[in-house]
GROMACS .gro file of C-alpha atoms in nm:
model
  194
    1MET     CA    1   0.803  -1.641   5.161
    2SER     CA    2   0.915  -1.532   4.850
    3ARG     CA    3   1.078  -1.848   4.767
    4THR     CA    4   0.720  -1.994   4.856
    5LEU     CA    5   0.544  -1.754   4.572
    6LEU     CA    6   0.814  -1.774   4.327
    7VAL     CA    7   0.733  -2.202   4.369
    8LEU     CA    8   0.353  -2.152   4.366
    9PHE     CA    9   0.449  -1.931   4.060
   10ALA     CA   10   0.684  -2.252   3.814
   11LEU     CA   11   0.349  -2.471   3.914
   12TRP     CA   12   0.121  -2.248   3.800
   13TYR     CA   13   0.336  -2.161   3.492
   14ALA     CA   14   0.390  -2.529   3.452
   15THR     CA   15   0.028  -2.623   3.410
   16VAL     CA   16  -0.056  -2.368   3.211
   17PRO     CA   17  -0.051  -2.510   2.813
   18PRO     CA   18   0.192  -2.336   2.574
   19SER     CA   19   0.029  -2.088   2.366
   20ALA     CA   20   0.112  -2.267   2.075
   21ASP     CA   21  -0.138  -2.514   2.196
   22LEU     CA   22  -0.426  -2.238   2.342
   23LEU     CA   23  -0.394  -2.072   1.967
   24ARG     CA   24  -0.437  -2.483   1.835
   25ASP     CA   25  -0.705  -2.513   2.034
   26ALA     CA   26  -0.904  -2.136   1.964
   27ILE     CA   27  -0.865  -2.260   1.603
   28HIS     CA   28  -1.036  -2.556   1.657
   29ALA     CA   29  -1.290  -2.382   1.799
   30THR     CA   30  -1.419  -2.128   1.601
   31ARG     CA   31  -1.390  -2.403   1.314
   32GLN     CA   32  -1.643  -2.565   1.508
   33GLY     CA   33  -1.849  -2.220   1.605
   34ASN     CA   34  -1.721  -2.199   1.955
   35LEU     CA   35  -1.675  -1.810   1.958
   36VAL     CA   36  -1.670  -1.776   2.314
   37LEU     CA   37  -1.412  -2.049   2.396
   38ALA     CA   38  -1.232  -1.917   2.098
   39ASP     CA   39  -1.218  -1.625   2.249
   40SER     CA   40  -1.103  -1.728   2.588
   41LEU     CA   41  -0.853  -1.885   2.504
   42LEU     CA   42  -0.714  -1.636   2.284
   43THR     CA   43  -0.707  -1.433   2.578
   44ARG     CA   44  -0.521  -1.688   2.757
   45CYS     CA   45  -0.313  -1.764   2.476
   46GLU     CA   46  -0.170  -1.334   2.456
   47GLU     CA   47  -0.068  -1.389   2.835
   48ARG     CA   48   0.204  -1.649   2.650
   49ALA     CA   49   0.233  -1.581   2.293
   50THR     CA   50   0.565  -1.512   2.146
   51ASP     CA   51   0.398  -1.453   1.813
   52PRO     CA   52   0.121  -1.143   1.912
   53GLY     CA   53   0.083  -1.046   1.550
   54LEU     CA   54  -0.103  -1.439   1.508
   55VAL     CA   55  -0.318  -1.383   1.831
   56ALA     CA   56  -0.460  -1.037   1.687
   57PHE     CA   57  -0.462  -1.208   1.304
   58ASN     CA   58  -0.714  -1.505   1.481
   59ARG     CA   59  -0.886  -1.271   1.731
   60ALA     CA   60  -0.979  -1.051   1.394
   61MET     CA   61  -1.172  -1.346   1.304
   62ILE     CA   62  -1.361  -1.397   1.545
   63CYS     CA   63  -1.478  -1.079   1.590
   64PHE     CA   64  -1.564  -1.126   1.197
   65GLU     CA   65  -1.820  -1.414   1.245
   66VAL     CA   66  -1.981  -1.210   1.454
   67GLY     CA   67  -2.034  -0.953   1.259
   68ASP     CA   68  -1.802  -0.682   1.459
   69TYR     CA   69  -1.626  -0.593   1.217
   70ARG     CA   70  -1.430  -0.213   1.322
   71GLU     CA   71  -1.286  -0.478   1.610
   72ALA     CA   72  -1.195  -0.691   1.307
   73GLU     CA   73  -1.039  -0.476   1.116
   74MET     CA   74  -0.812  -0.272   1.446
   75ASN     CA   75  -0.757  -0.669   1.500
   76TYR     CA   76  -0.615  -0.655   1.156
   77LEU     CA   77  -0.368  -0.352   1.190
   78ARG     CA   78  -0.255  -0.492   1.500
   79CYS     CA   79  -0.090  -0.781   1.318
   80LEU     CA   80   0.012  -0.584   1.057
   81GLU     CA   81   0.192  -0.353   1.271
   82ASP     CA   82   0.388  -0.664   1.384
   83ARG     CA   83   0.773  -0.602   1.200
   84ALA     CA   84   0.804  -0.947   1.206
   85ILE     CA   85   0.492  -1.060   0.999
   86PRO     CA   86   0.626  -1.274   0.740
   87ASP     CA   87   0.449  -1.209   0.384
   88SER     CA   88   0.142  -1.453   0.335
   89ARG     CA   89  -0.012  -1.328   0.644
   90ARG     CA   90   0.051  -0.956   0.555
   91GLY     CA   91  -0.071  -1.007   0.239
   92LEU     CA   92  -0.434  -1.175   0.400
   93ALA     CA   93  -0.411  -0.932   0.711
   94LEU     CA   94  -0.411  -0.647   0.431
   95TYR     CA   95  -0.727  -0.836   0.252
   96ASN     CA   96  -0.944  -0.941   0.517
   97ARG     CA   97  -0.906  -0.564   0.682
   98GLY     CA   98  -1.003  -0.394   0.328
   99VAL     CA   99  -1.306  -0.681   0.337
  100CYS     CA  100  -1.378  -0.534   0.674
  101LEU     CA  101  -1.313  -0.174   0.571
  102LEU     CA  102  -1.636  -0.239   0.262
  103HIS     CA  103  -1.854  -0.399   0.530
  104ARG     CA  104  -1.821  -0.067   0.767
  105GLY     CA  105  -1.989   0.125   0.549
  106GLU     CA  106  -2.029   0.395   0.249
  107ASP     CA  107  -1.760   0.693   0.409
  108THR     CA  108  -1.516   0.806   0.172
  109LYS     CA  109  -1.243   0.770   0.422
  110LEU     CA  110  -1.362   0.443   0.489
  111LEU     CA  111  -1.344   0.304   0.174
  112ARG     CA  112  -1.018   0.530   0.089
  113ALA     CA  113  -0.863   0.271   0.356
  114ALA     CA  114  -1.012  -0.043   0.196
  115ILE     CA  115  -0.863   0.059  -0.186
  116GLY     CA  116  -0.507   0.109   0.019
  117CYS     CA  117  -0.534  -0.228   0.168
  118PHE     CA  118  -0.642  -0.395  -0.166
  119GLU     CA  119  -0.407  -0.259  -0.365
  120GLN     CA  120  -0.124  -0.359  -0.080
  121CYS     CA  121  -0.236  -0.651  -0.099
  122LEU     CA  122  -0.226  -0.734  -0.471
  123GLY     CA  123   0.176  -0.682  -0.394
  124THR     CA  124   0.206  -0.984  -0.168
  125THR     CA  125  -0.066  -1.216  -0.281
  126ASN     CA  126  -0.101  -1.418  -0.549
  127GLY     CA  127  -0.384  -1.703  -0.650
  128GLY     CA  128  -0.698  -1.685  -0.548
  129VAL     CA  129  -0.710  -1.422  -0.302
  130ALA     CA  130  -0.511  -1.164  -0.572
  131LYS     CA  131  -0.788  -1.242  -0.767
  132ASP     CA  132  -1.094  -1.198  -0.492
  133ALA     CA  133  -0.811  -0.909  -0.425
  134ARG     CA  134  -0.884  -0.724  -0.734
  135HIS     CA  135  -1.221  -0.762  -0.759
  136ASN     CA  136  -1.279  -0.593  -0.428
  137LEU     CA  137  -1.061  -0.310  -0.510
  138GLU     CA  138  -1.259  -0.271  -0.825
  139LEU     CA  139  -1.582  -0.277  -0.585
  140ALA     CA  140  -1.393  -0.044  -0.322
  141LYS     CA  141  -1.295   0.261  -0.622
  142LEU     CA  142  -1.695   0.192  -0.723
  143LEU     CA  143  -1.845   0.290  -0.422
  144TRP     CA  144  -1.560   0.560  -0.317
  145ALA     CA  145  -1.669   0.745  -0.653
  146LYS     CA  146  -2.072   0.672  -0.568
  147ALA     CA  147  -2.017   0.809  -0.191
  148ARG     CA  148  -1.768   1.074  -0.336
  149ALA     CA  149  -2.032   1.239  -0.562
  150LYS     CA  150  -2.300   1.260  -0.300
  151GLN     CA  151  -2.085   1.448  -0.035
  152LYS     CA  152  -2.164   1.805  -0.035
  153ASP     CA  153  -1.753   1.897  -0.026
  154PRO     CA  154  -1.584   1.568  -0.183
  155SER     CA  155  -1.243   1.506  -0.111
  156THR     CA  156  -0.988   1.538  -0.332
  157PRO     CA  157  -0.796   1.196  -0.526
  158ASN     CA  158  -0.524   1.346  -0.360
  159GLU     CA  159  -0.600   1.384  -0.005
  160SER     CA  160  -0.448   1.113   0.286
  161PHE     CA  161  -0.692   0.893   0.383
  162GLU     CA  162  -0.559   0.707   0.660
  163PRO     CA  163  -0.132   0.712   0.772
  164ASP     CA  164  -0.232   0.312   0.845
  165PRO     CA  165  -0.073   0.108   0.632
  166PRO     CA  166   0.102   0.346   0.450
  167PRO     CA  167  -0.079   0.557   0.252
  168THR     CA  168  -0.071   0.449  -0.117
  169LYS     CA  169  -0.167   0.618  -0.452
  170PRO     CA  170  -0.484   0.626  -0.515
  171ALA     CA  171  -0.671   0.522  -0.770
  172GLU     CA  172  -0.640   0.769  -1.056
  173LYS     CA  173  -0.973   0.659  -1.344
  174GLN     CA  174  -1.247   0.494  -1.179
  175PRO     CA  175  -1.445   0.164  -1.295
  176GLU     CA  176  -1.729   0.146  -1.550
  177GLU     CA  177  -2.072   0.035  -1.426
  178GLN     CA  178  -2.173  -0.226  -1.681
  179GLY     CA  179  -2.192  -0.596  -1.568
  180THR     CA  180  -1.957  -0.575  -1.254
  181ASP     CA  181  -2.037  -0.760  -0.958
  182THR     CA  182  -2.107  -0.488  -0.659
  183SER     CA  183  -2.072  -0.799  -0.351
  184PRO     CA  184  -1.720  -0.785  -0.217
  185GLN     CA  185  -1.584  -1.115  -0.261
  186VAL     CA  186  -1.538  -1.268   0.089
  187GLY     CA  187  -1.472  -1.623   0.030
  188ARG     CA  188  -1.114  -1.644   0.186
  189THR     CA  189  -1.208  -1.332   0.448
  190PRO     CA  190  -1.078  -1.439   0.804
  191SER     CA  191  -0.798  -1.712   0.805
  192GLY     CA  192  -0.709  -1.895   1.128
  193THR     CA  193  -0.470  -2.119   1.018
  194GLN     CA  194  -0.180  -1.852   0.994
   0.00000   0.00000   0.00000
């Protein structure tokens, strides 16, 4: 009987597409706007994935698209926990997590975490993502200062904000408010091509 089960499992395993094919199909479904299919394919992909960080990165993209910023942020965090994460994916995951935190609200702890993500992102990315990260960093600092001013018992600038990603030194001076575009630059947010 156990031999029969082993043969049936081997036959089933041979008929399931490799995780790379499932991931490619999930990315394609996401680009076509079929998020339900993409989510289903990513769930199947998780079972066979050799790169779970990549699956988490792409699942975060779907969560972001449907407006579930908390779940998107958690998936980017899972992606960042991968010890073998490529630098390019790490930079994008930090940036995208920061954007998710900005979308989640005006809580000082969330904004401090976003500041940390954008600061770390600047060390790992270049080009357009770095430009957007600098913009969003200044926006997060501005929003943090405003949220802190509204608090009855504001936190101190040196108070830790969140253990993941590793804490970074918070900004010491606040940006000026003149002529600042206060919209997050999300043009490069969730990218499933990693």
